[in-house]
Short mmCIF file of C-alpha atoms in Angstrom, two decimals:
data_model
loop_
_atom_site.label_atom_id
_atom_site.label_comp_id
_atom_site.label_asym_id
_atom_site.label_seq_id
_atom_site.Cartn_x
_atom_site.Cartn_y
_atom_site.Cartn_z
CA UNK L 1 0.04 -0.03 0.04
CA UNK L 2 0.95 3.64 -0.35
CA UNK L 3 1.79 5.69 2.68
CA UNK L 4 -1.59 7.40 2.55
CA UNK L 5 -3.41 4.12 2.22
CA UNK L 6 -1.50 2.64 5.05
CA UNK L 7 -2.13 5.57 7.39
CA UNK L 8 -5.89 5.47 6.56
CA UNK L 9 -5.99 1.71 7.44
CA UNK L 10 -4.63 2.33 10.99
CA UNK L 11 -7.42 1.98 13.58
CA UNK L 12 -7.62 2.50 17.28
CA UNK L 13 -7.17 -0.39 19.66
CA UNK L 14 -10.43 -2.49 19.92
CA UNK L 15 -11.94 -1.57 23.37
CA UNK L 16 -14.33 -4.50 23.61
CA UNK L 17 -11.47 -6.92 23.02
CA UNK L 18 -9.43 -5.16 25.67
CA UNK L 19 -12.29 -5.39 28.07
CA UNK L 20 -12.75 -9.08 27.47
CA UNK L 21 -9.07 -9.65 28.08
CA UNK L 22 -9.18 -7.78 31.39
CA UNK L 23 -12.22 -9.78 32.42
CA UNK L 24 -10.53 -13.05 31.42
CA UNK L 25 -7.42 -12.14 33.46
CA UNK L 26 -9.63 -11.75 36.44
CA UNK L 27 -11.03 -15.28 36.13
CA UNK L 28 -7.64 -17.05 35.68
CA UNK L 29 -6.29 -19.23 38.39
CA UNK L 30 -3.94 -16.64 39.92
CA UNK L 31 -4.40 -13.64 42.12
CA UNK L 32 -5.58 -10.55 40.23
CA UNK L 33 -2.60 -8.50 39.08
CA UNK L 34 -0.02 -11.10 40.03
CA UNK L 35 1.53 -11.25 36.55
CA UNK L 36 2.22 -7.54 36.61
CA UNK L 37 3.10 -5.89 33.35
CA UNK L 38 2.25 -9.14 31.47
CA UNK L 39 -1.35 -8.73 32.18
CA UNK L 40 -1.57 -5.25 30.70
CA UNK L 41 0.49 -6.38 27.69
CA UNK L 42 -1.99 -9.22 27.01
CA UNK L 43 -4.83 -6.69 27.12
CA UNK L 44 -3.07 -4.35 24.74
CA UNK L 45 -2.37 -7.17 22.36
CA UNK L 46 -6.09 -8.19 22.37
CA UNK L 47 -6.82 -4.56 21.49
CA UNK L 48 -4.37 -4.73 18.55
CA UNK L 49 -5.78 -7.99 17.23
CA UNK L 50 -9.43 -7.02 17.92
CA UNK L 51 -10.16 -10.35 19.58
CA UNK L 52 -9.71 -12.15 22.92
CA UNK L 53 -7.52 -14.03 23.30
CA UNK L 54 -5.31 -12.52 20.62
CA UNK L 55 -3.45 -14.86 18.27
CA UNK L 56 -0.05 -16.16 19.51
CA UNK L 57 2.64 -13.80 18.17
CA UNK L 58 4.46 -16.68 16.30
CA UNK L 59 6.11 -16.94 14.04
CA UNK L 60 8.07 -13.65 14.46
CA UNK L 61 10.05 -11.97 11.71
CA UNK L 62 12.88 -9.47 12.19
CA UNK L 63 13.66 -6.82 9.53
CA UNK L 64 17.04 -5.13 9.84
CA UNK L 65 16.98 -1.92 7.78
CA UNK L 66 20.40 -0.74 6.79
CA UNK L 67 21.53 2.75 5.61
CA UNK L 68 24.38 5.27 5.72
CA UNK L 69 24.47 8.90 6.64
CA UNK L 70 26.13 12.06 5.15
CA UNK L 71 26.46 13.43 8.60
CA UNK L 72 29.23 10.89 9.13
CA UNK L 73 31.38 13.52 7.56
CA UNK L 74 31.04 15.62 10.73
CA UNK L 75 33.10 13.11 12.75
CA UNK L 76 30.23 11.95 14.93
CA UNK L 77 31.33 8.30 14.94
CA UNK L 78 34.73 6.65 15.44
CA UNK L 79 33.78 3.87 13.03
CA UNK L 80 34.34 4.10 9.24
CA UNK L 81 31.26 4.18 7.08
CA UNK L 82 32.21 0.93 5.29
CA UNK L 83 31.32 -0.94 8.49
CA UNK L 84 27.62 -0.65 7.52
CA UNK L 85 28.08 -2.82 4.41
CA UNK L 86 30.44 -5.14 6.18
CA UNK L 87 27.83 -5.75 8.95
CA UNK L 88 25.22 -6.41 6.31
CA UNK L 89 27.40 -9.21 5.00
CA UNK L 90 27.74 -10.43 8.62
CA UNK L 91 23.94 -10.51 9.01
CA UNK L 92 23.59 -12.46 5.82
CA UNK L 93 26.16 -14.89 6.98
CA UNK L 94 24.32 -15.37 10.22
CA UNK L 95 27.24 -14.05 12.40
CA UNK L 96 25.75 -11.00 14.12
CA UNK L 97 24.19 -10.82 17.61
CA UNK L 98 20.67 -10.44 16.21
CA UNK L 99 21.22 -13.60 14.22
CA UNK L 100 22.17 -15.57 17.33
CA UNK L 101 19.21 -14.22 19.38
CA UNK L 102 16.81 -14.80 16.47
CA UNK L 103 17.90 -18.45 16.22
CA UNK L 104 17.17 -18.79 19.93
CA UNK L 105 13.77 -17.22 19.55
CA UNK L 106 12.92 -19.09 16.35
CA UNK L 107 12.50 -15.79 14.49
CA UNK L 108 13.36 -15.11 10.85
CA UNK L 109 15.74 -12.41 9.84
CA UNK L 110 15.46 -10.26 6.74
CA UNK L 111 18.09 -7.56 5.91
CA UNK L 112 16.92 -4.62 3.92
CA UNK L 113 19.41 -2.37 2.12
CA UNK L 114 17.46 0.87 2.03
CA UNK L 115 20.37 3.17 1.85
CA UNK L 116 23.84 1.53 2.23
CA UNK L 117 26.56 3.78 0.72
CA UNK L 118 28.90 0.97 -0.24
CA UNK L 119 27.57 -1.39 -2.96
CA UNK L 120 27.00 -4.74 -1.39
CA UNK L 121 29.42 -7.40 -2.83
CA UNK L 122 28.27 -10.99 -3.29
CA UNK L 123 30.87 -13.24 -1.85
CA UNK L 124 31.25 -16.52 0.01
CA UNK L 125 29.40 -15.19 3.03
CA UNK L 126 26.26 -14.56 1.11
CA UNK L 127 26.27 -16.64 -2.01
CA UNK L 128 23.40 -18.65 -0.71
CA UNK L 129 21.41 -15.76 0.75
CA UNK L 130 18.05 -14.97 -0.83
CA UNK L 131 17.64 -11.69 -2.53
CA UNK L 132 14.66 -9.72 -3.65
CA UNK L 133 13.80 -6.43 -5.31
CA UNK L 134 12.20 -3.61 -3.46
CA UNK L 135 8.91 -5.37 -2.77
CA UNK L 136 10.66 -7.80 -0.49
CA UNK L 137 7.89 -10.55 -0.59
CA UNK L 138 9.97 -13.31 -2.15
CA UNK L 139 12.85 -13.09 0.17
CA UNK L 140 10.64 -12.59 3.26
CA UNK L 141 8.40 -15.54 2.42
CA UNK L 142 11.30 -17.96 2.51
CA UNK L 143 12.13 -17.07 6.07
CA UNK L 144 9.02 -16.63 8.16
CA UNK L 145 9.03 -20.29 9.09
CA UNK L 146 11.80 -19.94 11.62
CA UNK L 147 15.21 -18.76 12.70
CA UNK L 148 17.14 -21.61 11.19
CA UNK L 149 16.64 -20.37 7.66
CA UNK L 150 19.33 -18.25 6.05
CA UNK L 151 18.78 -14.48 6.32
CA UNK L 152 17.37 -12.84 3.19
CA UNK L 153 18.51 -9.69 1.55
CA UNK L 154 15.91 -7.19 0.25
CA UNK L 155 17.67 -4.86 -2.26
CA UNK L 156 15.70 -1.59 -1.91
CA UNK L 157 18.42 1.06 -2.05
CA UNK L 158 16.73 4.49 -2.33
CA UNK L 159 20.09 6.27 -2.57
CA UNK L 160 23.69 5.55 -1.46
CA UNK L 161 23.40 7.17 1.97
CA UNK L 162 21.79 10.42 2.97
CA UNK L 163 23.22 13.93 2.47
CA UNK L 164 24.86 15.77 5.31
CA UNK L 165 21.95 17.20 7.24
CA UNK L 166 24.04 19.98 8.67
CA UNK L 167 24.57 21.36 5.13
CA UNK L 168 21.38 20.50 3.35
CA UNK L 169 18.31 18.29 3.78
CA UNK L 170 19.27 14.60 4.28
CA UNK L 171 16.70 13.52 1.79
CA UNK L 172 14.23 14.86 -0.70
CA UNK L 173 10.55 14.43 0.07
CA UNK L 174 10.36 11.78 -2.64
CA UNK L 175 13.30 9.90 -1.23
CA UNK L 176 11.88 9.91 2.31
CA UNK L 177 8.47 8.70 0.96
CA UNK L 178 10.23 5.93 -0.96
CA UNK L 179 12.02 4.81 2.18
CA UNK L 180 8.81 4.83 4.17
CA UNK L 181 6.94 2.85 1.52
CA UNK L 182 9.87 0.35 1.38
CA UNK L 183 9.25 -0.34 5.07
CA UNK L 184 5.52 -0.73 4.33
CA UNK L 185 6.16 -3.30 1.55
CA UNK L 186 8.70 -5.25 3.54
CA UNK L 187 6.20 -5.55 6.47
CA UNK L 188 3.40 -6.52 4.09
CA UNK L 189 5.62 -9.22 2.55
CA UNK L 190 6.39 -10.70 5.89
CA UNK L 191 2.78 -10.61 7.07
CA UNK L 192 1.62 -12.21 3.78
CA UNK L 193 4.14 -14.96 4.37
CA UNK L 194 2.65 -15.73 7.80
CA UNK L 195 4.48 -13.53 10.32
CA UNK L 196 2.31 -12.81 13.37
CA UNK L 197 4.71 -10.49 15.08
CA UNK L 198 7.30 -8.13 13.60
CA UNK L 199 10.58 -6.81 15.04
CA UNK L 200 12.12 -3.54 13.78
CA UNK L 201 15.96 -3.52 13.66
CA UNK L 202 18.60 -1.32 12.20
CA UNK L 203 22.22 -0.95 11.07
CA UNK L 204 23.95 2.25 10.04
CA UNK L 205 27.20 3.86 11.13
CA UNK L 206 26.32 7.31 12.53
CA UNK L 207 22.58 6.58 12.63
CA UNK L 208 22.19 7.67 16.24
CA UNK L 209 22.86 11.27 15.18
CA UNK L 210 19.78 11.61 13.01
CA UNK L 211 17.87 9.55 15.53
CA UNK L 212 18.65 12.25 18.25
CA UNK L 213 17.49 14.90 15.80
CA UNK L 214 14.21 13.07 15.11
CA UNK L 215 13.55 12.50 18.82
CA UNK L 216 14.28 16.18 19.62
CA UNK L 217 11.84 17.31 16.93
CA UNK L 218 8.98 14.87 17.76
CA UNK L 219 9.18 15.12 21.56
CA UNK L 220 10.30 18.69 21.92
CA UNK L 221 13.31 17.82 24.03
CA UNK L 222 16.70 19.46 23.63
CA UNK L 223 19.62 18.10 21.54
CA UNK L 224 21.42 17.40 24.79
CA UNK L 225 18.56 15.31 26.15
CA UNK L 226 18.31 13.30 22.89
CA UNK L 227 21.94 12.71 22.06
CA UNK L 228 23.90 9.78 23.52
CA UNK L 229 27.22 8.13 22.88
CA UNK L 230 26.08 5.64 20.10
CA UNK L 231 28.72 3.03 19.48
CA UNK L 232 30.89 4.47 22.31
CA UNK L 233 32.50 7.88 21.96
CA UNK L 234 34.49 9.99 24.41
CA UNK L 235 33.31 13.11 26.14
CA UNK L 236 34.80 15.47 23.56
CA UNK L 237 33.09 13.61 20.65
CA UNK L 238 29.91 13.43 22.49
CA UNK L 239 29.89 17.24 23.03
CA UNK L 240 30.65 17.78 19.30
CA UNK L 241 27.84 15.34 18.43
CA UNK L 242 25.43 17.44 20.42
CA UNK L 243 26.49 20.56 18.49
CA UNK L 244 26.03 18.74 15.20
CA UNK L 245 22.43 17.70 16.15
CA UNK L 246 21.65 21.22 17.33
CA UNK L 247 23.10 22.76 14.09
CA UNK L 248 20.94 20.51 11.92
CA UNK L 249 17.82 21.42 13.94
CA UNK L 250 18.60 25.13 13.76
CA UNK L 251 19.27 24.99 10.04
CA UNK L 252 16.08 23.28 9.09
CA UNK L 253 13.62 23.98 11.96
CA UNK L 254 11.59 20.92 11.11
CA UNK L 255 7.85 20.93 11.86
CA UNK L 256 6.71 17.89 13.93
CA UNK L 257 3.28 18.18 12.32
CA UNK L 258 4.94 17.25 8.98
CA UNK L 259 6.53 13.85 9.66
CA UNK L 260 7.59 13.27 6.05
CA UNK L 261 9.26 16.65 6.05
CA UNK L 262 11.03 15.83 9.37
CA UNK L 263 12.35 12.53 7.96
CA UNK L 264 13.52 14.30 4.84
CA UNK L 265 15.43 17.08 6.53
CA UNK L 266 16.99 15.36 9.52
CA UNK L 267 16.18 11.68 9.21
CA UNK L 268 17.82 8.56 7.74
CA UNK L 269 16.62 5.99 5.18
CA UNK L 270 16.48 3.33 7.81
CA UNK L 271 14.58 5.58 10.20
CA UNK L 272 12.00 6.28 7.52
CA UNK L 273 11.74 2.61 6.52
CA UNK L 274 11.18 1.60 10.14
CA UNK L 275 8.43 4.26 10.38
CA UNK L 276 6.73 2.59 7.42
CA UNK L 277 7.28 -0.94 8.80
CA UNK L 278 5.59 0.00 11.99
CA UNK L 279 2.63 1.74 10.19
CA UNK L 280 2.05 -1.39 8.11
CA UNK L 281 2.11 -3.62 11.21
CA UNK L 282 -0.50 -1.36 12.81
CA UNK L 283 -2.65 -1.28 9.67
CA UNK L 284 -2.67 -5.12 9.64
CA UNK L 285 -3.31 -5.32 13.31
CA UNK L 286 -0.05 -7.10 13.95
CA UNK L 287 2.22 -6.27 16.98
CA UNK L 288 5.59 -4.78 16.26
CA UNK L 289 8.32 -4.81 18.84
CA UNK L 290 10.43 -1.73 19.06
CA UNK L 291 14.19 -2.08 19.68
CA UNK L 292 16.53 0.74 20.72
CA UNK L 293 16.98 4.42 19.96
CA UNK L 294 16.84 4.09 16.10
CA UNK L 295 13.60 2.08 16.15
CA UNK L 296 12.16 4.38 18.76
CA UNK L 297 12.91 7.43 16.60
CA UNK L 298 11.12 5.68 13.66
CA UNK L 299 8.24 4.88 16.02
CA UNK L 300 7.86 8.57 16.77
CA UNK L 301 7.62 9.28 13.09
CA UNK L 302 4.99 6.50 12.68
CA UNK L 303 3.02 7.98 15.57
CA UNK L 304 3.18 11.43 13.89
CA UNK L 305 1.75 9.99 10.75
CA UNK L 306 -0.93 8.01 12.63
CA UNK L 307 -1.29 8.31 16.39
CA UNK L 308 -3.33 5.11 16.65
CA UNK L 309 -0.30 3.17 15.40
CA UNK L 310 1.07 3.32 18.98
CA UNK L 311 -1.48 0.64 19.94
CA UNK L 312 0.57 -1.88 17.88
CA UNK L 313 3.85 -0.95 19.42
CA UNK L 314 5.57 -3.02 22.08
CA UNK L 315 8.71 -1.59 23.68
CA UNK L 316 11.08 -4.55 23.75
CA UNK L 317 13.77 -3.01 26.00
CA UNK L 318 15.20 0.21 27.37
CA UNK L 319 18.36 1.21 25.53
CA UNK L 320 20.94 3.11 27.55
CA UNK L 321 20.80 5.77 24.77
CA UNK L 322 19.08 8.70 26.55
CA UNK L 323 16.93 9.50 23.53
CA UNK L 324 15.32 6.06 23.74
CA UNK L 325 13.85 6.79 27.16
CA UNK L 326 12.70 10.15 25.99
CA UNK L 327 10.96 8.59 22.97
CA UNK L 328 9.35 5.77 24.88
CA UNK L 329 7.98 8.16 27.48
CA UNK L 330 6.52 10.38 24.76
CA UNK L 331 4.84 7.37 23.24
CA UNK L 332 3.59 6.10 26.59
CA UNK L 333 5.35 2.75 26.28
CA UNK L 334 6.86 0.82 29.16
CA UNK L 335 9.88 -1.31 28.08
CA UNK L 336 9.65 -5.03 28.91
CA UNK L 337 13.39 -5.44 29.58
CA UNK L 338 16.18 -3.22 30.90
CA UNK L 339 19.50 -4.92 30.35
CA UNK L 340 21.80 -1.94 29.79
CA UNK L 341 22.00 -2.67 26.01
CA UNK L 342 22.65 -0.26 23.19
CA UNK L 343 23.52 -2.54 20.21
CA UNK L 344 20.59 -1.95 17.85
CA UNK L 345 20.06 -4.59 15.08
CA UNK L 346 16.81 -5.46 16.75
CA UNK L 347 18.69 -7.44 19.35
CA UNK L 348 16.95 -6.16 22.51
CA UNK L 349 13.51 -6.53 20.80
CA UNK L 350 14.27 -10.20 19.91
CA UNK L 351 15.12 -10.94 23.52
CA UNK L 352 11.61 -9.67 24.41
CA UNK L 353 9.81 -12.05 22.09
CA UNK L 354 9.40 -14.86 24.60
CA UNK L 355 7.94 -12.38 27.06
CA UNK L 356 5.38 -11.27 24.50
CA UNK L 357 4.47 -14.78 23.64
CA UNK L 358 4.12 -15.65 27.38
CA UNK L 359 1.70 -12.78 27.88
CA UNK L 360 -0.58 -14.16 25.18
CA UNK L 361 -0.20 -17.83 26.19
CA UNK L 362 -1.61 -16.95 29.59
CA UNK L 363 -4.91 -16.08 27.96
CA UNK L 364 -4.92 -19.12 25.81
CA UNK L 365 -3.73 -21.83 28.19
CA UNK L 366 -4.26 -20.93 31.89
CA UNK L 367 -7.45 -22.38 33.37
CA UNK L 368 -10.15 -20.26 34.89
CA UNK L 369 -11.26 -20.82 38.55
CA UNK L 370 -14.50 -22.36 37.34
CA UNK L 371 -12.96 -24.70 34.76
CA UNK L 372 -10.23 -25.91 37.20
CA UNK L 373 -12.58 -26.30 40.17
CA UNK L 374 -10.42 -23.92 42.23
CA UNK L 375 -12.09 -21.89 44.93
CA UNK L 376 -11.83 -18.12 44.65
CA UNK L 377 -11.21 -15.96 47.70
#
């Protein structure tokens, strides 16, 4: 679907289904409220699906959106830009952290080149990897069955990295739209292939800099509050990174009421694609688990396009990047895990998959007081 059609398809959470889930939780063989956050999560997932109990969120599919950034020229990261393409090869070979976690969780991994600067080279590591054009359906369909399948590559490069947002807009409006609609198509391909839960991941050297800018725009926080240390930078580089974010915001003065314009001026191709990915999940009433600061910034953009999309979002974990906490608080989302992680890739979100599944299994499998013959208090 187009961006406009996807936004139009997003609906609010189903209140009757949520009420039914709350009522069912009260009849299960456990003290009311004893499962804490899992109970409210099960209620939210019923609201997303529009039924109680909601479908089990399996199989799950992870999409890792990869892109590069012109702002890398401003020395905001100690890592060379070529690492983005090298990590894409590592994902396709199954050697990254997200691959290991996805295998454990039984989740499929699809890698989407939405804006990698270095052309991806086919070599021994990825000779056997699936590939698909921008639609993404063929590659995605092969993998939804489980985490043991080889990761697929979706080739959807909008442009070879963004422009330097401190000098000019990072993207044109058409490029930002193309990235958002790439995310929509990838999600739709995964859902059509049977995915019942989506996970938004990312890869891109310097991508925490545009993430900080997006978070500052959509939440109204300062550059200082939104900007973290990314892949691990010293105090001097961190202070410089804050000035870079502030300079981009001052130059463009993005309007949070125009999310496509915000993504174009200070966003990244993977951030925009994640926004579309989340919107498509919400439009299809499928839960989408948000990872760290990059995915959270994309989630803010998705919410700016369609506020009701927040109903489909589950915060997988709390990244130590400060902007992640700001973004999740703005969205009203409580993270399921807090492990001090800041890797990205979708890694923290994948770790939350068993928790999400457990919340739904309670509604499906735990007996009620009446059915089990257990006396209530």
